[in-house]
Short mmCIF file of C-alpha atoms in Angstrom, two decimals:
data_model
loop_
_atom_site.label_atom_id
_atom_site.label_comp_id
_atom_site.label_asym_id
_atom_site.label_seq_id
_atom_site.Cartn_x
_atom_site.Cartn_y
_atom_site.Cartn_z
CA MET J 210 82.89 81.04 130.03
CA SER J 211 86.44 79.72 130.22
CA GLN J 212 88.66 80.66 127.29
CA SER J 213 91.06 78.08 125.89
CA LEU J 214 94.76 78.85 125.51
CA SER J 215 97.29 78.12 122.78
CA PHE J 216 101.04 78.78 122.76
CA VAL J 217 102.95 79.55 119.57
CA ILE J 218 106.71 79.17 119.98
CA PRO J 219 108.85 80.06 116.94
CA PHE J 220 112.35 78.60 117.10
CA THR J 221 115.70 78.51 115.30
CA PRO J 222 118.55 75.99 115.54
CA ALA J 223 120.05 78.17 118.31
CA SER J 224 116.82 78.35 120.34
CA ALA J 225 115.43 74.85 119.70
CA GLY J 226 116.59 73.63 123.13
CA ASP J 227 114.66 76.33 125.00
CA ALA J 228 111.63 75.74 122.76
CA SER J 229 111.72 72.04 123.66
CA ARG J 230 111.86 72.77 127.40
CA PHE J 231 108.92 75.19 127.16
CA ALA J 232 106.94 72.60 125.20
CA HIS J 233 107.45 69.89 127.84
CA VAL J 234 106.22 72.18 130.64
CA LEU J 235 103.17 73.37 128.71
CA ALA J 236 102.27 69.93 127.35
CA ALA J 237 102.15 68.56 130.89
CA ARG J 238 99.51 71.20 131.68
CA GLY J 239 97.36 70.11 128.74
CA THR J 240 97.92 73.40 126.86
CA GLU J 241 97.95 73.44 123.06
CA VAL J 242 101.49 74.12 121.83
CA ILE J 243 102.56 74.86 118.26
CA LEU J 244 106.31 74.79 117.69
CA ALA J 245 107.26 76.33 114.35
CA GLY J 246 110.71 76.88 112.91
CA ASP J 247 113.88 75.05 112.00
CA GLY J 248 116.25 73.08 114.20
CA PRO J 249 116.64 69.86 116.23
CA LEU J 250 113.75 69.51 118.72
CA ASP J 251 113.09 67.21 121.66
CA ALA J 252 109.36 67.85 121.69
CA PRO J 253 106.86 65.66 123.60
CA THR J 254 104.80 63.36 121.39
CA LEU J 255 101.33 64.31 122.57
CA PRO J 256 98.07 65.24 120.79
CA ASN J 257 98.24 68.81 122.11
CA VAL J 258 101.77 69.42 120.73
CA HIS J 259 102.20 70.27 117.03
CA VAL J 260 105.57 70.67 115.35
CA LEU J 261 105.90 72.61 112.08
CA SER J 262 109.47 72.19 110.89
CA GLY J 263 111.52 73.41 107.96
CA LEU J 264 110.36 77.01 108.38
CA SER J 265 113.09 79.62 108.03
CA GLY J 266 112.32 82.97 109.67
CA LYS J 267 110.19 84.05 112.62
CA GLY J 268 107.49 85.65 110.48
CA ALA J 269 107.06 82.58 108.31
CA ALA J 270 106.93 80.39 111.44
CA ILE J 271 104.25 82.50 113.14
CA ARG J 272 102.06 82.63 110.02
CA ALA J 273 102.20 78.85 109.64
CA ALA J 274 101.50 78.29 113.33
CA LEU J 275 98.47 80.58 113.43
CA SER J 276 96.71 78.39 110.89
CA ARG J 277 96.86 75.55 113.45
CA VAL J 278 95.79 77.52 116.54
CA THR J 279 92.44 76.51 118.07
CA GLY J 280 92.53 78.38 121.40
CA ASP J 281 90.58 81.55 122.15
CA ILE J 282 93.78 83.20 123.43
CA THR J 283 97.16 82.88 121.74
CA VAL J 284 100.46 83.49 123.52
CA LEU J 285 103.41 84.27 121.24
CA GLN J 286 106.40 83.09 123.24
CA ASP J 287 110.00 83.62 122.20
CA ALA J 288 112.12 80.52 122.76
CA ASP J 289 114.43 82.15 125.28
CA ALA J 290 115.17 80.85 128.79
CA ALA J 291 115.18 84.44 130.09
CA TYR J 292 111.36 84.38 130.00
CA SER J 293 109.27 82.63 132.63
CA LEU J 294 106.07 80.84 131.61
CA GLU J 295 104.57 81.80 134.97
CA ALA J 296 104.08 85.37 133.67
CA CYS J 297 101.59 84.19 131.08
CA GLU J 298 98.63 84.11 133.45
CA ALA J 299 99.05 87.84 134.11
CA LEU J 300 99.38 88.45 130.36
CA CYS J 301 96.12 86.64 129.63
CA ARG J 302 94.07 88.16 132.45
CA PRO J 303 93.13 91.47 130.69
CA ILE J 304 91.96 89.47 127.67
CA ARG J 305 89.87 87.11 129.81
CA GLU J 306 88.30 90.17 131.45
CA ASP J 307 87.61 91.71 128.01
CA ALA J 308 89.73 94.72 128.88
CA ALA J 309 92.22 94.23 126.03
CA ASP J 310 92.68 92.45 122.71
CA ALA J 311 96.47 92.18 122.98
CA VAL J 312 98.74 92.31 126.03
CA PHE J 313 102.49 92.85 125.84
CA GLY J 314 105.00 92.05 128.52
CA SER J 315 106.97 95.00 129.85
CA ARG J 316 110.35 93.51 130.66
CA ARG J 317 112.14 94.11 133.92
CA VAL J 318 115.74 92.89 133.68
CA PRO J 319 118.43 92.95 136.40
CA LYS J 320 120.97 94.77 134.23
CA LEU J 321 120.71 96.73 130.99
CA GLY J 322 123.15 95.69 128.31
CA ALA J 323 123.70 96.87 124.74
CA GLU J 324 120.91 94.63 123.41
CA GLN J 325 118.41 95.97 125.93
CA LEU J 326 119.34 99.57 125.15
CA ALA J 327 118.81 98.81 121.46
CA ASP J 328 115.42 97.29 122.31
CA ARG J 329 114.45 100.42 124.22
CA ALA J 330 115.51 102.65 121.33
CA LEU J 331 113.40 100.56 118.95
CA GLY J 332 110.53 100.87 121.41
CA HIS J 333 110.71 104.66 121.05
CA VAL J 334 110.65 104.31 117.26
CA THR J 335 107.66 101.96 117.47
CA ARG J 336 105.72 104.41 119.64
CA PHE J 337 106.47 107.23 117.20
CA VAL J 338 105.29 105.22 114.18
CA THR J 339 102.18 103.69 115.75
CA ASP J 340 101.18 106.21 118.46
CA VAL J 341 100.82 103.34 120.96
CA SER J 342 101.60 104.09 124.59
CA LEU J 343 103.26 100.74 125.31
CA GLU J 344 106.51 100.92 127.22
CA ASP J 345 107.95 97.74 125.67
CA PRO J 346 106.05 97.06 122.42
CA LEU J 347 108.62 94.57 121.06
CA CYS J 348 108.70 92.20 124.03
CA GLY J 349 109.05 88.52 123.17
CA GLN J 350 106.18 87.45 125.44
CA ARG J 351 102.71 88.56 124.29
CA ALA J 352 99.11 87.36 124.52
CA PHE J 353 96.34 88.01 122.01
CA ARG J 354 92.67 87.40 121.52
CA THR J 355 93.16 84.85 118.76
CA GLU J 356 90.47 86.36 116.55
CA ALA J 357 92.27 89.72 116.66
CA LEU J 358 95.69 88.27 115.85
CA LYS J 359 94.35 86.20 112.96
CA SER J 360 92.52 89.23 111.54
CA VAL J 361 95.75 91.03 110.60
CA SER J 362 97.56 90.05 107.43
CA LEU J 363 101.20 89.34 108.31
CA THR J 364 103.70 89.46 105.45
CA SER J 365 107.11 89.58 107.16
CA GLU J 366 109.35 86.55 106.86
CA ASP J 367 111.86 87.31 109.62
CA ASP J 368 112.05 88.97 113.05
CA SER J 369 110.50 92.13 111.63
CA VAL J 370 107.16 90.41 112.22
CA ASP J 371 107.35 91.70 115.82
CA ALA J 372 107.14 95.29 114.58
CA GLU J 373 104.53 94.42 111.95
CA ILE J 374 102.21 92.95 114.57
CA VAL J 375 102.26 96.16 116.63
CA VAL J 376 101.80 98.38 113.57
CA LYS J 377 98.80 96.46 112.26
CA LEU J 378 97.02 95.82 115.56
CA SER J 379 97.29 99.47 116.55
CA ALA J 380 96.14 100.67 113.13
CA GLN J 381 93.10 98.41 113.31
CA LEU J 382 92.26 100.07 116.63
CA TYR J 383 92.51 96.99 118.81
CA ARG J 384 92.87 97.59 122.53
CA LEU J 385 96.53 97.13 123.51
CA ALA J 386 97.73 96.78 127.09
CA GLU J 387 100.85 95.63 128.91
CA VAL J 388 101.81 94.05 132.21
CA PRO J 389 105.25 93.88 133.84
CA VAL J 390 107.21 90.64 133.47
CA THR J 391 110.35 90.02 135.50
CA LEU J 392 113.25 88.28 133.77
CA ASP J 393 116.10 86.52 135.50
CA ALA J 394 118.47 87.38 132.66
CA ALA J 395 118.53 89.57 129.58
CA PRO J 396 116.93 87.96 126.50
CA ARG J 397 119.11 87.36 123.47
CA ARG J 398 118.44 89.47 120.41
CA PRO J 399 120.81 89.28 117.38
CA LEU J 400 121.75 92.56 115.70
CA GLY J 401 120.21 91.34 112.45
CA ALA J 402 116.82 90.97 114.16
CA GLN J 403 116.98 94.54 115.45
CA LEU J 404 117.87 95.90 112.02
CA ALA J 405 115.01 93.96 110.42
CA ARG J 406 112.54 95.48 112.88
CA LEU J 407 113.92 98.98 112.28
CA ARG J 408 113.63 98.61 108.49
CA THR J 409 110.03 97.50 108.82
CA LEU J 410 109.11 100.38 111.11
CA MET J 411 110.68 102.88 108.72
CA ARG J 412 108.84 101.33 105.78
CA TYR J 413 105.46 101.66 107.50
CA ALA J 414 106.32 105.19 108.60
CA THR J 415 107.19 106.39 105.10
CA VAL J 416 106.11 104.47 102.00
CA GLN J 417 103.71 101.74 103.12
CA ASN J 418 100.43 101.81 105.04
CA ASP J 419 99.28 99.09 107.43
CA ALA J 420 97.19 97.53 104.64
CA ASP J 421 100.44 97.10 102.65
CA ASN J 422 99.16 99.61 100.06
CA GLN J 423 96.60 97.07 98.82
CA HIS J 424 93.61 99.30 99.62
CA GLU J 425 94.24 102.54 97.72
CA GLY J 426 91.63 104.86 99.22
CA TYR J 427 92.64 103.83 102.72
CA THR J 428 95.91 105.79 102.51
CA THR J 429 93.99 109.05 102.27
CA LEU J 430 91.55 108.07 105.03
CA GLU J 431 94.40 107.06 107.32
CA ARG J 432 96.23 110.33 106.75
CA MET J 433 93.05 112.36 107.26
CA ASP J 434 92.49 110.50 110.53
CA GLY J 435 95.72 112.05 111.79
CA ALA J 436 94.56 115.59 111.00
CA SER J 437 93.12 116.08 114.48
CA ASN J 438 92.53 119.85 114.24
CA TYR J 439 90.80 119.62 110.87
CA ASN J 440 88.63 116.75 112.08
CA ALA J 441 87.68 118.65 115.23
CA TRP J 442 86.62 121.54 112.99
CA LEU J 443 84.37 119.26 110.92
CA GLY J 444 83.04 117.52 114.00
CA GLN J 445 82.02 120.82 115.52
CA ARG J 446 80.22 121.89 112.33
CA PHE J 447 78.23 118.65 112.23
CA SER J 448 77.50 118.49 115.95
CA GLU J 449 75.78 121.88 115.90
CA HIS J 450 72.98 120.33 113.83
CA LEU J 451 72.58 116.83 115.29
CA GLY J 452 69.54 115.36 116.96
CA ARG J 453 69.77 112.41 119.34
CA ARG J 454 69.41 109.44 116.96
CA VAL J 455 71.83 109.67 114.05
CA LEU J 456 72.63 107.64 110.94
CA GLU J 457 76.09 108.30 109.50
CA ILE J 458 76.42 107.22 105.87
CA GLY J 459 79.92 106.12 104.84
CA ALA J 460 81.60 106.06 108.25
CA GLY J 461 84.97 104.91 106.86
CA ILE J 462 87.41 104.24 109.71
CA GLY J 463 85.37 106.30 112.18
CA THR J 464 87.24 109.60 112.01
CA ILE J 465 84.07 111.73 112.08
CA THR J 466 82.04 109.07 113.91
CA GLU J 467 84.31 109.58 116.90
CA LYS J 468 83.50 113.31 116.91
CA LEU J 469 79.73 112.73 116.62
CA GLU J 470 79.08 109.97 119.16
CA PRO J 471 79.51 111.73 122.56
CA GLY J 472 76.12 112.41 124.07
CA LEU J 473 74.07 110.66 121.39
CA GLU J 474 71.37 108.14 122.18
CA LEU J 475 72.09 106.13 119.02
CA LEU J 476 74.63 106.37 116.20
CA ILE J 477 74.37 103.86 113.35
CA ALA J 478 77.59 103.92 111.31
CA LEU J 479 76.76 102.57 107.85
CA GLU J 480 79.75 101.53 105.75
CA VAL J 481 79.88 99.46 102.55
CA ASP J 482 83.44 98.13 102.98
CA ARG J 483 84.00 95.28 105.46
CA PHE J 484 87.65 96.35 105.70
CA TYR J 485 86.42 99.53 107.41
CA VAL J 486 83.52 97.97 109.33
CA ASP J 487 85.94 95.66 111.13
CA ARG J 488 87.89 98.71 112.28
CA LEU J 489 84.72 100.47 113.39
CA LYS J 490 83.83 97.47 115.55
CA ASN J 491 87.25 97.59 117.17
CA LYS J 492 87.19 101.35 117.65
CA PHE J 493 83.77 101.45 119.32
CA ARG J 494 83.93 98.18 121.23
CA GLY J 495 82.27 98.79 124.60
CA LYS J 496 80.07 101.64 123.27
CA PRO J 497 76.71 99.96 122.55
CA HIS J 498 75.09 103.18 121.33
CA VAL J 499 77.45 103.09 118.32
CA ARG J 500 76.37 100.36 115.90
CA PRO J 501 78.51 99.67 112.81
CA TYR J 502 76.32 98.49 109.94
CA LEU J 503 77.76 96.77 106.86
CA SER J 504 75.76 97.69 103.77
CA ASP J 505 75.68 99.56 100.51
CA VAL J 506 73.31 102.54 100.54
CA ALA J 507 71.25 100.99 97.75
CA LEU J 508 70.95 97.63 99.54
CA ALA J 509 70.40 98.76 103.14
CA ASP J 510 67.29 97.57 104.99
CA TRP J 511 65.59 100.94 104.98
CA GLU J 512 62.43 99.69 106.68
CA SER J 513 64.48 98.52 109.67
CA LEU J 514 66.36 101.81 109.70
CA LYS J 515 63.07 103.71 109.68
CA ALA J 516 62.00 101.77 112.79
CA GLU J 517 65.06 103.18 114.62
CA ARG J 518 63.31 106.59 114.83
CA LEU J 519 66.28 108.45 113.37
CA ASP J 520 66.20 112.25 113.37
CA THR J 521 69.47 113.11 111.58
CA ILE J 522 71.48 111.69 108.69
CA VAL J 523 75.13 112.75 108.31
CA LEU J 524 77.30 112.42 105.21
CA SER J 525 80.88 113.66 105.51
CA ASN J 526 82.49 113.53 102.06
CA VAL J 527 80.28 110.60 101.05
CA LEU J 528 77.49 111.78 98.72
CA GLU J 529 80.02 112.20 95.91
CA HIS J 530 80.83 108.46 96.17
CA ILE J 531 77.24 107.39 95.44
CA PRO J 532 76.57 106.90 91.70
CA ASP J 533 72.88 107.87 91.94
CA ASP J 534 72.94 110.60 94.57
CA ALA J 535 69.33 111.67 93.89
CA SER J 536 68.03 108.16 94.57
CA ALA J 537 70.04 108.03 97.81
CA VAL J 538 68.60 111.35 99.01
CA ARG J 539 65.06 110.07 98.30
CA ARG J 540 65.78 107.06 100.51
CA PHE J 541 66.96 109.38 103.29
CA ARG J 542 63.69 111.26 103.03
CA GLN J 543 61.72 108.00 103.34
CA ILE J 544 63.09 107.17 106.79
CA LEU J 545 63.15 110.65 108.34
CA PRO J 546 60.16 112.33 109.96
CA VAL J 547 59.05 115.77 108.80
CA GLY J 548 61.64 118.16 110.22
CA GLY J 549 64.39 115.55 110.32
CA LYS J 550 67.74 116.75 109.02
CA VAL J 551 70.34 115.76 106.50
CA VAL J 552 73.74 117.32 107.24
CA VAL J 553 76.15 117.09 104.31
CA LEU J 554 79.76 117.93 103.53
CA VAL J 555 80.81 117.41 99.89
CA PRO J 556 83.83 118.32 97.76
CA ALA J 557 83.18 121.41 95.66
CA LEU J 558 84.29 122.87 92.35
CA PRO J 559 84.27 120.41 89.41
CA GLN J 560 87.36 122.23 88.12
CA LEU J 561 89.36 120.61 90.93
CA PHE J 562 88.42 117.02 90.00
CA GLY J 563 91.64 115.06 89.55
CA SER J 564 93.71 112.00 90.39
CA ILE J 565 93.00 112.02 94.15
CA ASP J 566 89.27 112.17 93.46
CA GLU J 567 89.69 109.15 91.19
CA ALA J 568 91.77 107.26 93.76
CA VAL J 569 89.19 107.64 96.53
CA GLY J 570 86.21 106.87 94.29
CA HIS J 571 84.56 110.26 93.72
CA HIS J 572 81.94 110.42 90.97
CA ARG J 573 81.71 114.21 91.07
CA ARG J 574 82.51 117.47 92.82
CA TYR J 575 79.54 119.78 93.44
CA THR J 576 78.55 123.34 92.68
CA PRO J 577 76.15 125.05 95.13
CA GLU J 578 73.40 124.82 92.51
CA ALA J 579 73.94 121.09 91.96
CA LEU J 580 73.90 120.29 95.68
CA ARG J 581 70.79 122.38 96.27
CA GLN J 582 69.04 120.68 93.36
CA VAL J 583 69.76 117.13 94.56
CA LEU J 584 68.50 117.97 98.06
CA GLU J 585 65.47 120.11 97.24
CA GLY J 586 64.45 117.95 94.31
CA ASN J 587 64.11 114.91 96.57
CA GLY J 588 62.12 115.97 99.61
CA PHE J 589 64.28 118.42 101.56
CA GLU J 590 64.44 122.17 102.06
CA VAL J 591 67.95 123.61 102.31
CA GLU J 592 68.42 125.78 105.39
CA THR J 593 72.19 126.25 105.22
CA LEU J 594 74.51 126.08 102.21
CA GLU J 595 78.02 127.44 102.75
CA TRP J 596 81.47 127.24 101.26
CA MET J 597 84.21 125.74 103.46
CA ASN J 598 87.98 125.50 103.33
CA LEU J 599 89.12 128.24 100.99
CA MET J 600 92.80 127.65 101.83
CA GLY J 601 92.67 124.00 100.76
CA ILE J 602 92.10 124.86 97.08
CA PRO J 603 95.74 125.54 95.99
CA GLY J 604 97.11 122.37 97.59
CA TRP J 605 94.39 120.14 96.15
CA PHE J 606 94.81 121.65 92.67
CA MET J 607 98.59 121.14 92.68
CA ASN J 608 98.48 117.60 94.08
CA SER J 609 95.47 116.25 92.19
CA ARG J 610 95.48 118.17 88.89
CA VAL J 611 99.08 119.25 88.29
CA MET J 612 101.20 116.54 89.98
CA ARG J 613 98.56 113.78 89.56
CA ARG J 614 99.21 112.30 92.98
CA ARG J 615 96.92 109.55 94.29
CA SER J 616 96.84 110.74 97.89
CA VAL J 617 97.51 113.86 99.93
CA PRO J 618 101.20 114.00 101.00
CA LYS J 619 101.47 113.34 104.73
CA LEU J 620 103.78 116.28 105.50
CA GLN J 621 101.55 118.75 103.65
CA LEU J 622 98.54 117.49 105.57
CA LYS J 623 100.34 117.90 108.89
CA VAL J 624 101.28 121.47 108.03
CA TYR J 625 97.72 122.24 106.95
CA ASP J 626 96.36 120.70 110.15
CA ARG J 627 98.46 123.09 112.21
CA ILE J 628 96.67 126.09 110.71
CA ALA J 629 93.20 124.48 110.68
CA PRO J 630 92.12 126.07 114.02
CA PHE J 631 92.88 129.54 112.61
CA LEU J 632 90.99 128.76 109.41
CA ALA J 633 88.01 127.54 111.41
CA LYS J 634 87.91 130.75 113.42
CA ALA J 635 88.31 132.95 110.34
CA GLU J 636 85.64 131.13 108.34
CA SER J 637 83.18 131.37 111.23
CA GLN J 638 83.37 135.16 110.99
CA VAL J 639 83.52 135.71 107.21
CA LYS J 640 81.18 134.54 104.46
CA LEU J 641 83.43 132.82 101.93
CA PRO J 642 83.05 133.55 98.20
CA VAL J 643 84.28 130.05 97.30
CA GLY J 644 85.81 126.99 98.95
CA MET J 645 87.13 123.47 98.44
CA SER J 646 84.01 122.01 100.11
CA LEU J 647 80.31 122.75 100.53
CA PHE J 648 78.49 122.32 103.85
CA ALA J 649 74.70 121.99 103.80
CA VAL J 650 71.88 121.41 106.26
CA ALA J 651 68.53 120.41 104.83
CA ARG J 652 65.25 119.68 106.62
CA ALA J 653 62.73 117.03 105.49
CA THR J 654 59.57 118.61 104.15
CA GLY J 655 56.01 117.30 104.22
CA GLY J 656 56.16 116.17 100.60
CA ALA J 657 55.75 112.62 99.30
CA ARG J 658 57.75 109.92 101.07
#
């Protein structure tokens, strides 16, 4: 099916002439064009050309224009004669082929000047902050699947919106690609625009997350997602006990889901928060055996889930979020066959309960006796119940109980992640007397269902 195309061209008084020329070319092709900004325009008066004037700042212009876009694909085009509109077909092709959600031009210019060197330096900063592999992430010629671009909440008023778009699309796990675009001249980029982008990148790298700190628990999830060694450790522990058809309760942003899914026949990732489900859909796009499922545990369609012939249910730091954990475990028993497994990781030691637990929505931390009781009292027999993560106790106590922080400091987490492989090896050889977490494997018994 053919996908319709819209162009958004932000402009200023200095670039209004180039914006007008682009608009005339595109309007003649029948393409939807939205011109947004401030300055004198000579725009064609046609039904497919929309002018939004009196808008000061690139970010404000793009936000206003997106509300008018009707095309399936949106091209954000800087009003600069250095760019050729003929490159846009190559930009859109990966989106039309469903190989990408956003495609950035990678500029090839005849001669590098000071502005281009500054752009390249900012590109390095952008890659560091976002972990994208794009060569030229701040190019002024980009194409997007419109649904993806509209899904991110843009707040920047000025040229810093270019950096914000990359930060938020990458964080929401959209597929980013780039294609080379040849320029006849170097594009113009005022120093103020470069500084605005740099300030925004530094803000998102240090004090603000990609949800603009409006979703408190997400900060901790995002930081934990970057703890690759620790997550590999957890993934290995879970994977040792998986069957082939798995239900993960509370998948979050897919940190553990990603470790579980290789080799599975089916993985249903249940998550109550649409904010996270949207990210799961992006992350596992193209993997039909991974099915994000938006629901609260109490409201899930358990009869339909039972029909999926599930053999394992996984909860990684989730059971403590459920107000009535006993009722939830009974529901798990109802959909599993005799011998089916529940594999659980929960925070341990009620003495550690503090501000971070409150921030992420914990109702409790468990003792071994309490975890065993909630599992064995509701249709399961515990086969494994072990302490995990002894070394995490001091840091959690200081951050959550003493300093009353609302999330784990990023630097501390990175340092801890460096030693996680050594902790995993040590804990596999020694039975711990205590730990920050409890890991349990329980098998469904033949009791009442």
